[in-house]
Short mmCIF file of C-alpha atoms in Angstrom, two decimals:
data_model
loop_
_atom_site.label_atom_id
_atom_site.label_comp_id
_atom_site.label_asym_id
_atom_site.label_seq_id
_atom_site.Cartn_x
_atom_site.Cartn_y
_atom_site.Cartn_z
CA LYS Q 1 110.12 -142.74 31.37
CA GLN Q 2 107.13 -144.51 29.65
CA GLU Q 3 106.68 -143.01 25.99
CA VAL Q 4 104.14 -144.27 23.43
CA THR Q 5 103.61 -142.68 20.41
CA GLN Q 6 101.59 -142.90 17.73
CA ILE Q 7 101.99 -141.52 13.62
CA PRO Q 8 100.26 -140.48 12.18
CA ALA Q 9 98.24 -137.63 14.31
CA ALA Q 10 95.47 -137.53 11.42
CA LEU Q 11 94.37 -140.12 9.20
CA SER Q 12 91.47 -139.20 6.32
CA VAL Q 13 90.71 -141.99 2.90
CA PRO Q 14 88.24 -143.02 1.96
CA GLU Q 15 85.32 -145.54 2.13
CA GLY Q 16 87.19 -148.92 1.54
CA GLU Q 17 90.16 -148.40 2.22
CA ASN Q 18 92.67 -150.56 4.12
CA LEU Q 19 94.53 -148.37 7.15
CA VAL Q 20 97.23 -149.06 9.19
CA LEU Q 21 97.84 -146.89 12.42
CA ASN Q 22 101.25 -147.51 14.67
CA CYS Q 23 102.57 -147.21 17.96
CA SER Q 24 105.57 -147.26 19.17
CA PHE Q 25 107.03 -147.90 22.97
CA THR Q 26 109.71 -147.09 24.70
CA ASP Q 27 109.62 -149.98 27.61
CA SER Q 28 110.89 -153.35 27.05
CA ALA Q 29 109.39 -154.92 29.86
CA ILE Q 30 105.41 -154.83 28.95
CA TYR Q 31 102.69 -156.64 30.32
CA ASN Q 32 100.32 -156.01 27.60
CA LEU Q 33 99.27 -153.66 24.79
CA GLN Q 34 96.07 -152.40 23.99
CA TRP Q 35 94.35 -150.17 21.57
CA PHE Q 36 91.11 -148.77 22.44
CA ARG Q 37 88.45 -146.46 20.18
CA GLN Q 38 87.45 -143.07 21.87
CA ASP Q 39 84.16 -141.25 19.68
CA PRO Q 40 83.74 -137.32 20.82
CA GLY Q 41 82.93 -136.88 24.15
CA LYS Q 42 82.62 -140.36 25.13
CA GLY Q 43 84.54 -142.98 27.48
CA LEU Q 44 87.41 -145.60 26.02
CA THR Q 45 86.42 -148.99 24.16
CA SER Q 46 87.74 -151.40 24.16
CA LEU Q 47 89.26 -153.35 20.92
CA LEU Q 48 91.76 -155.45 21.33
CA LEU Q 49 94.04 -156.07 24.19
CA ILE Q 50 98.17 -158.63 23.13
CA GLN Q 51 99.47 -160.04 26.15
CA SER Q 52 103.91 -159.78 26.17
CA SER Q 53 103.22 -162.94 24.73
CA GLN Q 54 101.84 -163.11 21.85
CA ARG Q 55 102.41 -161.62 18.61
CA GLU Q 56 98.41 -160.58 17.72
CA GLN Q 57 95.07 -160.47 17.70
CA THR Q 58 92.10 -160.06 15.36
CA SER Q 59 88.23 -158.95 16.65
CA GLY Q 60 86.40 -158.62 13.10
CA ARG Q 61 87.81 -156.46 11.23
CA LEU Q 62 90.38 -155.74 12.59
CA ASN Q 63 93.93 -156.98 13.75
CA ALA Q 64 96.80 -155.83 16.08
CA SER Q 65 100.25 -157.32 16.19
CA LEU Q 66 103.18 -156.87 18.93
CA ASP Q 67 106.90 -156.84 17.98
CA LYS Q 68 108.24 -156.82 21.56
CA SER Q 69 111.71 -157.10 20.12
CA SER Q 70 111.42 -153.40 17.97
CA GLY Q 71 109.07 -151.81 20.36
CA ARG Q 72 105.74 -151.67 17.67
CA SER Q 73 102.68 -152.36 17.61
CA THR Q 74 100.33 -151.53 14.50
CA LEU Q 75 96.96 -151.66 13.98
CA TYR Q 76 94.96 -152.73 10.60
CA ILE Q 77 91.62 -151.68 9.42
CA ALA Q 78 90.28 -154.21 6.87
CA ALA Q 79 87.29 -152.47 4.37
CA SER Q 80 87.45 -148.76 6.24
CA GLN Q 81 83.36 -147.93 6.89
CA PRO Q 82 82.52 -144.65 7.83
CA GLY Q 83 81.31 -146.00 11.17
CA ASP Q 84 84.92 -146.65 12.13
CA SER Q 85 85.60 -142.46 12.04
CA ALA Q 86 86.69 -141.99 15.70
CA THR Q 87 90.43 -141.63 17.52
CA TYR Q 88 91.98 -144.91 18.02
CA LEU Q 89 94.43 -144.72 21.55
CA CYS Q 90 97.15 -147.41 22.16
CA ALA Q 91 98.16 -147.75 25.93
CA GLN Q 92 101.22 -150.03 26.57
CA GLY Q 93 100.27 -152.13 30.18
CA GLY Q 94 103.33 -152.12 32.43
CA SER Q 95 103.28 -153.59 36.15
CA GLU Q 96 99.92 -151.89 36.69
CA LYS Q 97 99.14 -148.50 35.17
CA LEU Q 98 98.59 -147.66 31.37
CA VAL Q 99 100.62 -145.66 29.53
CA PHE Q 100 98.88 -144.29 25.96
CA GLY Q 101 99.90 -142.67 23.44
CA LYS Q 102 98.09 -139.75 22.46
CA GLY Q 103 95.91 -140.79 19.99
CA THR Q 104 95.74 -141.56 15.74
CA LYS Q 105 92.12 -139.54 14.33
CA LEU Q 106 91.00 -141.02 11.57
CA THR Q 107 88.24 -140.24 9.46
CA VAL Q 108 86.80 -142.46 6.97
CA ASN Q 109 85.45 -140.18 3.80
CA PRO Q 110 81.90 -141.76 2.79
CA GLY P 1 75.83 -152.82 36.22
CA ALA P 2 76.99 -154.16 33.33
CA GLY P 3 79.77 -151.43 32.75
CA VAL P 4 81.57 -148.83 34.44
CA SER P 5 79.78 -146.38 35.41
CA GLN P 6 80.96 -142.56 36.02
CA SER P 7 78.63 -139.39 37.77
CA PRO P 8 78.07 -136.86 37.11
CA ARG P 9 78.54 -136.27 33.28
CA TYR P 10 79.46 -132.81 33.01
CA LYS P 11 80.49 -131.05 35.68
CA VAL P 12 80.98 -126.83 35.99
CA ALA P 13 83.02 -125.62 38.89
CA LYS P 14 83.58 -121.79 39.66
CA ARG P 15 87.28 -121.78 40.18
CA GLY P 16 88.00 -122.11 44.05
CA GLN P 17 84.99 -124.68 43.75
CA ASP P 18 85.24 -128.25 45.62
CA VAL P 19 84.23 -131.06 43.06
CA ALA P 20 83.51 -134.88 44.14
CA LEU P 21 83.69 -136.87 41.12
CA ARG P 22 81.97 -140.66 40.97
CA CYS P 23 82.60 -144.28 40.17
CA ASP P 24 81.23 -147.35 40.13
CA PRO P 25 83.51 -149.81 38.83
CA ILE P 26 82.40 -153.28 37.28
CA SER P 27 81.28 -155.96 39.93
CA GLY P 28 83.74 -157.92 41.58
CA HIS P 29 86.97 -156.13 39.87
CA VAL P 30 89.59 -155.58 42.18
CA SER P 31 92.10 -153.06 40.60
CA LEU P 32 89.91 -148.92 40.23
CA PHE P 33 92.86 -147.02 38.39
CA TRP P 34 91.67 -143.12 37.89
CA TYR P 35 93.11 -140.81 35.06
CA GLN P 36 93.04 -137.48 33.42
CA GLN P 37 93.00 -136.81 29.69
CA ALA P 38 93.23 -132.69 28.93
CA LEU P 39 91.96 -131.76 25.05
CA GLY P 40 93.77 -133.61 22.30
CA GLN P 41 95.23 -135.65 25.02
CA GLY P 42 96.27 -139.64 25.69
CA PRO P 43 95.09 -140.13 29.18
CA GLU P 44 97.43 -139.54 31.80
CA PHE P 45 97.57 -142.09 34.87
CA LEU P 46 96.66 -140.57 38.62
CA THR P 47 96.03 -143.11 41.37
CA TYR P 48 95.46 -146.86 41.75
CA PHE P 49 93.69 -148.54 43.87
CA GLN P 50 93.67 -152.35 44.38
CA ASN P 51 90.45 -153.13 46.76
CA GLU P 52 90.61 -150.53 49.24
CA ALA P 53 93.88 -149.80 49.04
CA GLN P 54 95.07 -146.83 47.19
CA LEU P 55 98.78 -148.15 45.78
CA ASP P 56 99.65 -145.87 43.37
CA LYS P 57 99.24 -142.44 43.66
CA SER P 58 102.27 -141.46 41.99
CA GLY P 59 100.25 -139.60 39.24
CA LEU P 60 97.98 -136.66 41.10
CA PRO P 61 99.51 -133.29 40.24
CA SER P 62 99.22 -131.99 43.87
CA ASP P 63 97.59 -132.73 46.29
CA ARG P 64 94.40 -130.84 46.21
CA PHE P 65 93.40 -133.81 44.62
CA PHE P 66 92.68 -136.47 46.91
CA ALA P 67 91.03 -139.55 45.62
CA GLU P 68 89.21 -142.75 47.92
CA ARG P 69 87.77 -146.24 47.37
CA PRO P 70 86.46 -146.80 51.13
CA GLU P 71 84.18 -150.74 50.80
CA GLY P 72 87.20 -151.65 48.66
CA SER P 73 84.43 -151.01 45.60
CA VAL P 74 82.99 -147.02 44.99
CA SER P 75 85.95 -145.00 44.32
CA THR P 76 85.62 -140.94 44.76
CA LEU P 77 88.16 -138.41 43.16
CA LYS P 78 88.17 -135.29 45.14
CA ILE P 79 89.46 -131.78 43.75
CA GLN P 80 89.69 -129.39 45.88
CA ARG P 81 90.16 -125.59 45.19
CA THR P 82 89.71 -126.30 41.86
CA GLN P 83 91.72 -124.42 39.20
CA GLN P 84 91.25 -123.73 34.75
CA GLU P 85 94.06 -126.08 35.11
CA ASP P 86 92.01 -128.72 36.40
CA SER P 87 89.93 -129.02 33.00
CA ALA P 88 89.50 -131.52 31.65
CA VAL P 89 88.03 -135.36 31.16
CA TYR P 90 88.26 -137.58 34.40
CA LEU P 91 88.79 -140.77 33.35
CA CYS P 92 87.84 -144.18 35.78
CA ALA P 93 88.73 -147.01 34.71
CA SER P 94 88.67 -151.32 36.65
CA SER P 95 89.73 -154.58 36.01
CA PHE P 96 90.22 -157.86 37.20
CA PRO P 97 94.23 -159.49 37.80
CA PRO P 98 96.24 -160.70 37.73
CA ARG P 99 98.40 -158.40 35.66
CA GLY P 100 98.44 -157.83 32.18
CA THR P 101 93.93 -158.07 31.79
CA GLU P 102 92.21 -155.70 30.20
CA ALA P 103 91.06 -152.52 31.98
CA PHE P 104 87.34 -151.58 31.38
CA PHE P 105 87.05 -147.38 30.57
CA GLY P 106 83.60 -145.12 32.06
CA GLN P 107 82.07 -142.50 29.65
CA GLY P 108 83.75 -140.29 32.37
CA THR P 109 83.37 -136.77 33.88
CA ARG P 110 84.07 -133.68 31.43
CA LEU P 111 85.08 -131.16 34.24
CA THR P 112 84.31 -126.82 33.05
CA VAL P 113 86.66 -124.84 35.70
CA VAL P 114 85.13 -120.86 34.67
#
């Protein structure tokens, strides 16, 4: 069974800090790895998509990496801001569906 | 529309009542997915359509759950005889093939069964 694990479950940091969120997956037959943001009571907003042939993707202050051999992905957030506070979910894309982790709840304190 | 649209946003149902949740995907997106998200958990796959064909319904938790997409665009997730354990947020996503393309999610429908 495919499993996706996210560590830590929750993280609280002061504004301005750089931080790393971790995601590990068990299935090596991966098509892509997608990172999402979810605000309370809202749907999922796609942040970054890394295809299986890629090693990383960048968007603004966000950088996501993919290491298929170790079954890991990381989301790096530079110079964190209070507006970054949300739950971050990673999802492994297979041939069709996405398999999600439980998320990391991030709080950035002013 | 510009994004995936779901309605209603919130639904309160009495136990035993039938409910229908609607998803309007991004225009031109062939693939449509339904996910269920319990409180504090990540979304769990329910079912997948390619155009009007339901190719995978392995995630539907019971035969009380039924999904359709008759014309290959709008989809409806129906839950019959709702139970308290059905309370969750139901998320719809769409994507355009080929495999490995980005999935776009709607705002979800929060179902509360009382």
